[in-house]
GROMACS .gro file of C-alpha atoms in nm:
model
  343
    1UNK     CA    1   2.116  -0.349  11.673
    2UNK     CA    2   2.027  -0.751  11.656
    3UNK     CA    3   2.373  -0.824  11.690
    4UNK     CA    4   2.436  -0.560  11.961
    5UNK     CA    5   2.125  -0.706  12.148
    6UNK     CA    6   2.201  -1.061  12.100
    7UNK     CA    7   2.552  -1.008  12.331
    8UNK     CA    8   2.337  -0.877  12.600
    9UNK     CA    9   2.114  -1.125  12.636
   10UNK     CA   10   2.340  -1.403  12.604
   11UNK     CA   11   2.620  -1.265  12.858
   12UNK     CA   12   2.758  -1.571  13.040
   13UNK     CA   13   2.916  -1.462  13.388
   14UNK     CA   14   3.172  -1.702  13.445
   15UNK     CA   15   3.274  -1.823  13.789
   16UNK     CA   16   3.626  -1.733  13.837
   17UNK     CA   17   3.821  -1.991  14.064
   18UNK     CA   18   4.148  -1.777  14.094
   19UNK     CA   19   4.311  -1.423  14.092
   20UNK     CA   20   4.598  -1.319  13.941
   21UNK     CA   21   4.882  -1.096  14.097
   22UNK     CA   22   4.765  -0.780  13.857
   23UNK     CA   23   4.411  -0.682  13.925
   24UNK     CA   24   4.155  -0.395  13.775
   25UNK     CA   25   4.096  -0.112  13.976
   26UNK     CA   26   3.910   0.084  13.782
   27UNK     CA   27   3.731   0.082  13.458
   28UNK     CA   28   3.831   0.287  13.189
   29UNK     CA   29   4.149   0.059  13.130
   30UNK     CA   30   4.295  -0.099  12.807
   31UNK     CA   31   4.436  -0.450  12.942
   32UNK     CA   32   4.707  -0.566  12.754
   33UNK     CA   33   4.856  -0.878  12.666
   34UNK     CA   34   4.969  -1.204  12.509
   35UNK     CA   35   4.668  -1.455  12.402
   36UNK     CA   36   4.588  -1.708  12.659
   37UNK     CA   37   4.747  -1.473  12.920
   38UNK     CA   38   4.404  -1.451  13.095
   39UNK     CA   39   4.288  -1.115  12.997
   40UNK     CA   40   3.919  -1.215  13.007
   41UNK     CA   41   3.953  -1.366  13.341
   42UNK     CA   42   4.063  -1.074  13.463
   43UNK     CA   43   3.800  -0.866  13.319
   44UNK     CA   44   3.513  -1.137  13.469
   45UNK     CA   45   3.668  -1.104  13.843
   46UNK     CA   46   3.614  -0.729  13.786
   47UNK     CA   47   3.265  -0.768  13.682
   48UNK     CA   48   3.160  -1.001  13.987
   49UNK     CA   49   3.022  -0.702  14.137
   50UNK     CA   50   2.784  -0.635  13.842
   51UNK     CA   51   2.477  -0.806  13.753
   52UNK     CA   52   2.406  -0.915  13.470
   53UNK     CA   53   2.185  -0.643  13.308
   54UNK     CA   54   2.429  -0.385  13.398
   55UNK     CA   55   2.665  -0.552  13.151
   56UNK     CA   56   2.721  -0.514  12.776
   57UNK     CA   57   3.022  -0.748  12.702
   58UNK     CA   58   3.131  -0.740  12.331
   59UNK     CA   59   3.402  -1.006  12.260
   60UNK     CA   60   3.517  -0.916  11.839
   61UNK     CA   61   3.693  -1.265  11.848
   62UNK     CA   62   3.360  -1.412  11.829
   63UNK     CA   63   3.272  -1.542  11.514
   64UNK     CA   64   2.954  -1.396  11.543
   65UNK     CA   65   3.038  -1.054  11.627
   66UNK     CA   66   2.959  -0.815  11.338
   67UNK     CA   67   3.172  -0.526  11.334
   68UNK     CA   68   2.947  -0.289  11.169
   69UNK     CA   69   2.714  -0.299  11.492
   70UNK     CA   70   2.945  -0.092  11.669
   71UNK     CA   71   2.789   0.211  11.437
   72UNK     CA   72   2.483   0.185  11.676
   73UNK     CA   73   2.677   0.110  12.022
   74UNK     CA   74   2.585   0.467  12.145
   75UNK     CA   75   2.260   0.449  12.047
   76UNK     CA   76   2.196   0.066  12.180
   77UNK     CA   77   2.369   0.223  12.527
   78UNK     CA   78   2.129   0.523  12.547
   79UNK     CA   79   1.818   0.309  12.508
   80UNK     CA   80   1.922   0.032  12.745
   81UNK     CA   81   1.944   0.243  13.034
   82UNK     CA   82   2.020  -0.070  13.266
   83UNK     CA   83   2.377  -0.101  13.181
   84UNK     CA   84   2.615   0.030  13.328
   85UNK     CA   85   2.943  -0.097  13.223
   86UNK     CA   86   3.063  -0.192  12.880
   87UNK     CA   87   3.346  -0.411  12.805
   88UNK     CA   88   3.523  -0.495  12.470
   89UNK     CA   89   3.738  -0.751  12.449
   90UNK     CA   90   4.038  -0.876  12.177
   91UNK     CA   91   4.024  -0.522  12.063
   92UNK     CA   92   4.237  -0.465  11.781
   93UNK     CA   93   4.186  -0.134  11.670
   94UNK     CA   94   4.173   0.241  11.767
   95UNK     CA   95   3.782   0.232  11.864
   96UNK     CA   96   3.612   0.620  11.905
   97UNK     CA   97   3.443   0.653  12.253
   98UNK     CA   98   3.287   0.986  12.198
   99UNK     CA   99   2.934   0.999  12.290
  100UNK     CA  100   2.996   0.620  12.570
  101UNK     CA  101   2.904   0.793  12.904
  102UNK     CA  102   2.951   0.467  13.097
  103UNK     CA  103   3.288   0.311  13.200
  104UNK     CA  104   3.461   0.113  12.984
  105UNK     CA  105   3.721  -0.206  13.057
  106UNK     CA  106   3.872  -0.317  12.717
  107UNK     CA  107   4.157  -0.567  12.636
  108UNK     CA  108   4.402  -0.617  12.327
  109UNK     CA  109   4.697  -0.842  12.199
  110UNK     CA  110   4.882  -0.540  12.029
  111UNK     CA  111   5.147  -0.358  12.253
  112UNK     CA  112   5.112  -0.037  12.033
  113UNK     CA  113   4.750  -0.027  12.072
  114UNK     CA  114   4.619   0.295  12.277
  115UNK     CA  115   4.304   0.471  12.373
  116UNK     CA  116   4.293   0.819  12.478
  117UNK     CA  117   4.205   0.931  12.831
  118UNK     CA  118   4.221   0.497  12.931
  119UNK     CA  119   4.488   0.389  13.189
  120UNK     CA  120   4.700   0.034  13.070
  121UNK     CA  121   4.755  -0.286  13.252
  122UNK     CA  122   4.982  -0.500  13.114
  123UNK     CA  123   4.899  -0.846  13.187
  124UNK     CA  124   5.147  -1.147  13.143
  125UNK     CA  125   5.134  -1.487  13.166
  126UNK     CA  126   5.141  -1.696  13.483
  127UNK     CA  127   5.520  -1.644  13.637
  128UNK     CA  128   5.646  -1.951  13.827
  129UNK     CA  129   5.476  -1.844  14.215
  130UNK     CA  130   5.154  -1.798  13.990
  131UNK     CA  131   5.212  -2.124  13.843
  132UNK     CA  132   5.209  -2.316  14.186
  133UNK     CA  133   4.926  -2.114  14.311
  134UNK     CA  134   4.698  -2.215  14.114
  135UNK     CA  135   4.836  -2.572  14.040
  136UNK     CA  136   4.592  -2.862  14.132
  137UNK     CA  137   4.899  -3.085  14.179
  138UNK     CA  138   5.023  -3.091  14.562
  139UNK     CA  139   5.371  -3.172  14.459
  140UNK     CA  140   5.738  -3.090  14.638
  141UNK     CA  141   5.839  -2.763  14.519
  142UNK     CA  142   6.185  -2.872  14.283
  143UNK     CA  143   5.849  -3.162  14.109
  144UNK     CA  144   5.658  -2.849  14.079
  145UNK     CA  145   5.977  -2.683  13.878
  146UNK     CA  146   6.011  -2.999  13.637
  147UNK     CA  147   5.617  -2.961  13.546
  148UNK     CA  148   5.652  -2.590  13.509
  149UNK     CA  149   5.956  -2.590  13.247
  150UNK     CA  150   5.769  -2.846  13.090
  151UNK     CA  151   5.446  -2.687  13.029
  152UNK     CA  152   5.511  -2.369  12.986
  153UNK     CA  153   5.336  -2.042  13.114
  154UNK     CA  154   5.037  -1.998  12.912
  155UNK     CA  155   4.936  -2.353  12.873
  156UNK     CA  156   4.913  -2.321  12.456
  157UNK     CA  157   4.938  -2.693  12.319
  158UNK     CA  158   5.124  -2.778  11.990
  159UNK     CA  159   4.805  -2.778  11.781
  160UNK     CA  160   4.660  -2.438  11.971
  161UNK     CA  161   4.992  -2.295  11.776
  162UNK     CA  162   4.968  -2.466  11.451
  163UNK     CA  163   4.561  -2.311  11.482
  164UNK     CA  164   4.688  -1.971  11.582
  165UNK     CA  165   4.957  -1.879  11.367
  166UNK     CA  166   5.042  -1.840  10.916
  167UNK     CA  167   5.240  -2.051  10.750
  168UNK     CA  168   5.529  -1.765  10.733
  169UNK     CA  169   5.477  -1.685  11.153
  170UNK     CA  170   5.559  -2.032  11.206
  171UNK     CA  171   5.869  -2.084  11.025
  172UNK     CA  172   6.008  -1.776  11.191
  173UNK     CA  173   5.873  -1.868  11.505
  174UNK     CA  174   6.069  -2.258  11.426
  175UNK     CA  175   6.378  -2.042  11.348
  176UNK     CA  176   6.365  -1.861  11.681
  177UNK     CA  177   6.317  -2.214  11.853
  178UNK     CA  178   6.625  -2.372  11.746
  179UNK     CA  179   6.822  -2.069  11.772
  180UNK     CA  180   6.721  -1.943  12.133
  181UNK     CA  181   6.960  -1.788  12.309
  182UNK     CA  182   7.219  -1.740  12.050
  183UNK     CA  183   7.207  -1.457  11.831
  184UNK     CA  184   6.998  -1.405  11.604
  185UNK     CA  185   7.051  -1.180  11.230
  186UNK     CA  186   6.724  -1.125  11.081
  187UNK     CA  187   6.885  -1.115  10.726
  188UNK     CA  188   7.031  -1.464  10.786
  189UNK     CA  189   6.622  -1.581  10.911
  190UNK     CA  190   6.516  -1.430  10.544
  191UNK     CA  191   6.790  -1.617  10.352
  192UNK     CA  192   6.699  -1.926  10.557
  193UNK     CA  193   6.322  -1.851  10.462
  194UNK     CA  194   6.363  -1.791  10.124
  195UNK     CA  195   6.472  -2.175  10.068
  196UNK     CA  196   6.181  -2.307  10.133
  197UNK     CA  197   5.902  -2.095  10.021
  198UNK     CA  198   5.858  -1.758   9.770
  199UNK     CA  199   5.858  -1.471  10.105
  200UNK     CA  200   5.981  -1.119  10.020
  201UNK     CA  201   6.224  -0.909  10.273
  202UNK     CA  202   5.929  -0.729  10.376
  203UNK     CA  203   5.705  -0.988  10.447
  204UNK     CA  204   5.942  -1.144  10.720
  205UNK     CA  205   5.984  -0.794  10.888
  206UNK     CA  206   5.625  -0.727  10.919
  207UNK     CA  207   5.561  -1.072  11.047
  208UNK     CA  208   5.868  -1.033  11.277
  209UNK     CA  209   5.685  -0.659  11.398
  210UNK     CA  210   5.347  -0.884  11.392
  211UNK     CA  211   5.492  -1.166  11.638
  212UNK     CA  212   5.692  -0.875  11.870
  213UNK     CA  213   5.356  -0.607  11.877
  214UNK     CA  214   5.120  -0.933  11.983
  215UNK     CA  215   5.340  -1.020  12.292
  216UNK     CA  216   5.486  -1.338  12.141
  217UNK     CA  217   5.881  -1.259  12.101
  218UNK     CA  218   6.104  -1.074  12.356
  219UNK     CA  219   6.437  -0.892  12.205
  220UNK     CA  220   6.703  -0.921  12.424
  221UNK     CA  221   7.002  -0.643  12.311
  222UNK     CA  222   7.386  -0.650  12.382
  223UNK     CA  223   7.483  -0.374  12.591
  224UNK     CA  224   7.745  -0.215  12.364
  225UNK     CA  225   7.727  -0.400  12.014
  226UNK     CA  226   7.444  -0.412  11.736
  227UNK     CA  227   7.308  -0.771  11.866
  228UNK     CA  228   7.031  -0.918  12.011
  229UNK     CA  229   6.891  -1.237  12.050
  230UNK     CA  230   6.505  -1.318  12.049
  231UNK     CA  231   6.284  -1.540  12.336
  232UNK     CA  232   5.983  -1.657  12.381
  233UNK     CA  233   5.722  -1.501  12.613
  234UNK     CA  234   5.625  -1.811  12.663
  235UNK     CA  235   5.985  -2.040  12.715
  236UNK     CA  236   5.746  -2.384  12.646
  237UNK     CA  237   5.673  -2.259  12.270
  238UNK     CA  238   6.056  -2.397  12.242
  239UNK     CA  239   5.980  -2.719  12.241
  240UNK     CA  240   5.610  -2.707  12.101
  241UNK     CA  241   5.822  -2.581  11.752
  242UNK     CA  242   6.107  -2.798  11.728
  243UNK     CA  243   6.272  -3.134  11.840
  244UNK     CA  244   6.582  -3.073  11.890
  245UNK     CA  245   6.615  -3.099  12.267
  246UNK     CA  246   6.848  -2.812  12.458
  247UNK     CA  247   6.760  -2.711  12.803
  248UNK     CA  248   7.008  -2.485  12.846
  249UNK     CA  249   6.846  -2.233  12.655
  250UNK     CA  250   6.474  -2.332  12.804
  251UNK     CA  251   6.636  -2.296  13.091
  252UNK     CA  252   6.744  -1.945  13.026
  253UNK     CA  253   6.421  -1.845  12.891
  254UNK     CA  254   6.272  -1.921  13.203
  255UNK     CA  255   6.519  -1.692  13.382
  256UNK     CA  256   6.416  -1.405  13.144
  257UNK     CA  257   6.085  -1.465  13.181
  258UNK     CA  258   6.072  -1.395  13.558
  259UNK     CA  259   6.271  -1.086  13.477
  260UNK     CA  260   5.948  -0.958  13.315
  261UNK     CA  261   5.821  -0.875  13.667
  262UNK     CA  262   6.098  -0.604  13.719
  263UNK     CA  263   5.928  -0.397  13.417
  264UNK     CA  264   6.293  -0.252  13.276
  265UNK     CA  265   6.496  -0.311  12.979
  266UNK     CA  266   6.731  -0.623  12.970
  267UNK     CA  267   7.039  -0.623  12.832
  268UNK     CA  268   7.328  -0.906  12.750
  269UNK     CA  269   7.672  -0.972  12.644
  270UNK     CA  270   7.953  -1.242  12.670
  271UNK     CA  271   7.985  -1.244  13.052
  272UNK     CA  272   7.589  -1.208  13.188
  273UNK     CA  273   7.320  -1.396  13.041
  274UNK     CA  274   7.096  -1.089  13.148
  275UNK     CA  275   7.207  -0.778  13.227
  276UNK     CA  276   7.007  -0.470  13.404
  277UNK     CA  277   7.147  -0.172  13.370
  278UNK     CA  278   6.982   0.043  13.599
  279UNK     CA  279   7.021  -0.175  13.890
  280UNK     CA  280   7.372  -0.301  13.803
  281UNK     CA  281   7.276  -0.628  13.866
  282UNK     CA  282   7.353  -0.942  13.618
  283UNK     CA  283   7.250  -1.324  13.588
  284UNK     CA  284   7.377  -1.598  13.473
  285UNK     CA  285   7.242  -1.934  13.402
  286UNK     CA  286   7.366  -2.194  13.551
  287UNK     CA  287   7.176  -2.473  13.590
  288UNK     CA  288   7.424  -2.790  13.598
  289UNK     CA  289   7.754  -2.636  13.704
  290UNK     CA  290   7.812  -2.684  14.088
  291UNK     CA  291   7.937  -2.456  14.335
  292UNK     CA  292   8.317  -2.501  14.279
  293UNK     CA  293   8.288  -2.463  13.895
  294UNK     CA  294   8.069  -2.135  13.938
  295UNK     CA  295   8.306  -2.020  14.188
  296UNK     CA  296   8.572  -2.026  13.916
  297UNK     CA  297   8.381  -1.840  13.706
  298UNK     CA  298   8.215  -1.585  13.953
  299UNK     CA  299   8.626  -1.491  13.964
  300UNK     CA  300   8.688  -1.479  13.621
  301UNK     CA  301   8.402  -1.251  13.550
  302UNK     CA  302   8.456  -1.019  13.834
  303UNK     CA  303   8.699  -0.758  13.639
  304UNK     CA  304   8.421  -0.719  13.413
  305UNK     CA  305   8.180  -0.637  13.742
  306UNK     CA  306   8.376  -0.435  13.838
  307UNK     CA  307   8.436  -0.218  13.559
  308UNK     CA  308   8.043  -0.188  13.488
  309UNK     CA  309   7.962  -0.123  13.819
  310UNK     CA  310   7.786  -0.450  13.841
  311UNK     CA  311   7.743  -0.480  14.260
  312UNK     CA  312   7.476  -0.790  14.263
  313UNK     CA  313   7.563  -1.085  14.040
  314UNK     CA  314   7.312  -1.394  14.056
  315UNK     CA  315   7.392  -1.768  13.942
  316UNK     CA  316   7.086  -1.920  13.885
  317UNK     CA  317   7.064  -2.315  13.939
  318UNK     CA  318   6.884  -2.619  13.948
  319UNK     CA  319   6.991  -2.729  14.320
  320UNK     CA  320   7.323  -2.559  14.418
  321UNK     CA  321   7.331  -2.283  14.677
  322UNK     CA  322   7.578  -2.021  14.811
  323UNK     CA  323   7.694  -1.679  14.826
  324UNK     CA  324   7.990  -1.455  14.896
  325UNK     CA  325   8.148  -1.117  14.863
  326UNK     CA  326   8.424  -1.060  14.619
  327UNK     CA  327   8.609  -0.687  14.639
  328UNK     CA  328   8.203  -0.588  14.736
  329UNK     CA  329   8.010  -0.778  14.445
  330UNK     CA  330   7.791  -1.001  14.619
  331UNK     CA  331   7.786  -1.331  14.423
  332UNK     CA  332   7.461  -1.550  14.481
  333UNK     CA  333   7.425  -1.893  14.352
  334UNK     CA  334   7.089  -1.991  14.394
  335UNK     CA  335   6.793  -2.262  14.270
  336UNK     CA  336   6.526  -2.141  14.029
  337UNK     CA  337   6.281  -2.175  14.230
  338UNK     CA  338   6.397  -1.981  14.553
  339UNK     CA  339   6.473  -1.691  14.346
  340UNK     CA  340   6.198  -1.697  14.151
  341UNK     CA  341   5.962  -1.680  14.482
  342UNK     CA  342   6.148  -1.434  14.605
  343UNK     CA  343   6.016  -1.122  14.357
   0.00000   0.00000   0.00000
C-alpha cells in the first residue's frame, strides 16, 4: 500500500485557467482521447469541488506508479474513509471495479477501451473557436488562422513525436504525411517499409490498428469504391514528419478536423473532398480558387448533387465569399474561419 499511499499524499491540485467545450457531469465516466488532448485538465476542473483528502488520483503514466498496488486499491479505499472520489488516469486496460463503492472518473488513449456500467466522453483536441479562446495572442481573426494551421491542435512539437512514438510508428506515420489526402493502399505502405528496414505484414497492420485505436489517424472512405485515404487528428503532425511543403492537403485536414464536431461518418470521392451522407451535405476545399473559378466548378459538379441528393454543398476558402442556389442546391463559398465558428 506504500505506493497507493504515496499518490495520496502527494496529490497536486492544479489550477485550471480554462474550460473546454466538453465538460464532466458526472463521475463514473471513461474519458477518452488522443494524448495531449487535455484529458487530465478536464478531470482537475471536475475535481475543483473536492478537497484534497477526498481525492485518490492514480496517474499509471507515472514512472513511479507500480501496477501491482492496484491488488490493494479496495482495501487502501476502505481504510481511508476520507476519500471520496477516485480517479485513474492513462488507463490502458480493462480494470475490475468490483468491491470500489465510491465514484470513479477515469481516462484512456484507446478508442476500444470500455468499462462496464461507466458512461464515455470523447474528448478531442482544441477545434479552431477553442483555439482562439484560449489563445494569449490578441490577433485579427484571418492572423489567428495562419498561427492555427501552423501549430496545430494539440500543440505536440517535433521532438514530443520523435519521444512518443517506435521506430516502425514513425515511418508509417512519415508515409501518411507525404501522402495526405491522396489515397492511400496499405500493401503499397508495407512494400515501401520493407526497403528500409526487416518489418513483417503483420507488424505494419498492428501498428496501423495501434496508431487508429490511440486517436492518432482518421480513415476517410470513398462512398462507393474500396478506398480510403488516412489524416491526421492532429493536421500540424504533417509538417512535424516531413518537408515537403503542400498546403493543400494541410489545408484539407483542417477542414476534416472541424468535421469531428458533427460526430458521423465521413465519406469522399472524386467530386467532394468530404462527404456526409446522412445530411447530404458535401465540402470542398478550396482555399486559393476565387469566386469565378469555384463558380465553374460548383456547375460542373452539380449533376453529381443532384443525383446523390446532395442539397448543401460548402466551398471552403481562405478569403472568398458567396453563395447561391442552383436547381435548389445551395452552394456556399465561404472562409475557414467563418465556417469553422459557426458549429
Amino acid at each position: 500500500m506504500k505506493v497507493l499511499n504515496f499518490f495520496y499524499e502527494n496529490y497536486q491540485k492544479l489550477e485550471t485557467s480554462y474550460e473546454r467545450k466538453v465538460q464532466i457531469i458526472k463521475p463514473n465516466v471513461l474519458i477518452k482521447g488522443p494524448r495531449h488532448c487535455g484529458k487530465k485538465t478536464l478531470i482537475y476542473n471536475y475535481l475543483s469541488a473536492y478537497t484534497q483528502e477526498q481525492i485518490l488520483f492514480l496517474d499509471l503514466y507515472d514512472i513511479r506508479f507500480e501496477l501491482s498496488s492496484l491488488e490493494n486499491l479496495v482495501q487502501f479505499l476502505q481504510l481511508h474513509t476520507k476519500i471520496q472520489i477516485l480517479c485513474m488516469c492513462n488507463l490502458d486496460f480493462v480494470f475490475d471495479i468490483k468491491g470500489i463503492k465510491i465514484p470513479i472518473i477515469a481516462s484512456t488513449q484507446r478508442k476500444d477501451l470500455s468499462i462496464v456500467g461507466f458512461n464515455e466522453l470523447e474528448l478531442d483536441y482544441f477545434d479552431f473557436e477553442e483555439f482562439i479562446s484560449l489563445s494569449k495572442k490578441n490577433l485579427p481573426i484571418n492572423s489567428m488562422l495562419g498561427l492555427f494551421l501552423q501549430t496545430g491542435r494539440s500543440g505536440l512539437k517535433e521532438k514530443d513525436i520523435r519521444c512518443i512514438f517506435s521506430r516502425l510508428e514513425l515511418e508509417i506515420l512519415k508515409y501518411i504525411a507525404k501522402n495526405l489526402a491522396h489515397q492511400i493502399s496499405i500493401r503499397k505502405l508495407f512494400l515501401e517499409l520493407k526497403k528500409k528496414s526487416k518489418v513483417s505484414k503483420d507488424s505494419v497492420y498492428q501498428a496501423i490498428k495501434v496508431l487508429e485505436n490511440s486517436f492518432l489517424l482518421y480513415v476517410v472512405f470513398h462512398d462507393e469504391k474500396n478506398l480510403k485515404k488516412v489524416y491526421f487528428r492532429d493536421f500540424a503532425f504533417r509538417n512535424a514528419l516531413c518537408i515537403q511543403k503542400d498546403f493543400k492537403a494541410l489545408f484539407e485536414n483542417a477542414i476534416l478536423t472541424e468535421l469531428f464536431k458533427l460526430k458521423t461518418q465521413i465519406f469522399y470521392n472524386k467530386f467532394f473532398t468530404f462527404y456526409i451522407k446522412n445530411s447530404k451535405t458535401a465540402y470542398i476545399a478550396s482555399a486559393t480558387l476565387d469566386v469565378d473559378l469555384i463558380t465553374i466548378r460548383a456547375r460542373k459538379i452539380l449533376p453529381k448533387a443532384l443525383e446523390l441528393g446532395v442539397f448543401h454543398i460548402f466551398f471552403i476558402t481562405l478569403s472568398s465569399e458567396k453563395s447561391f442556389f442552383e436547381q435548389g442546391v445551395k452552394f456556399e463559398i465561404v472562409p475557414f474561419e467563418k465556417w469553422a465558428l459557426s458549429f
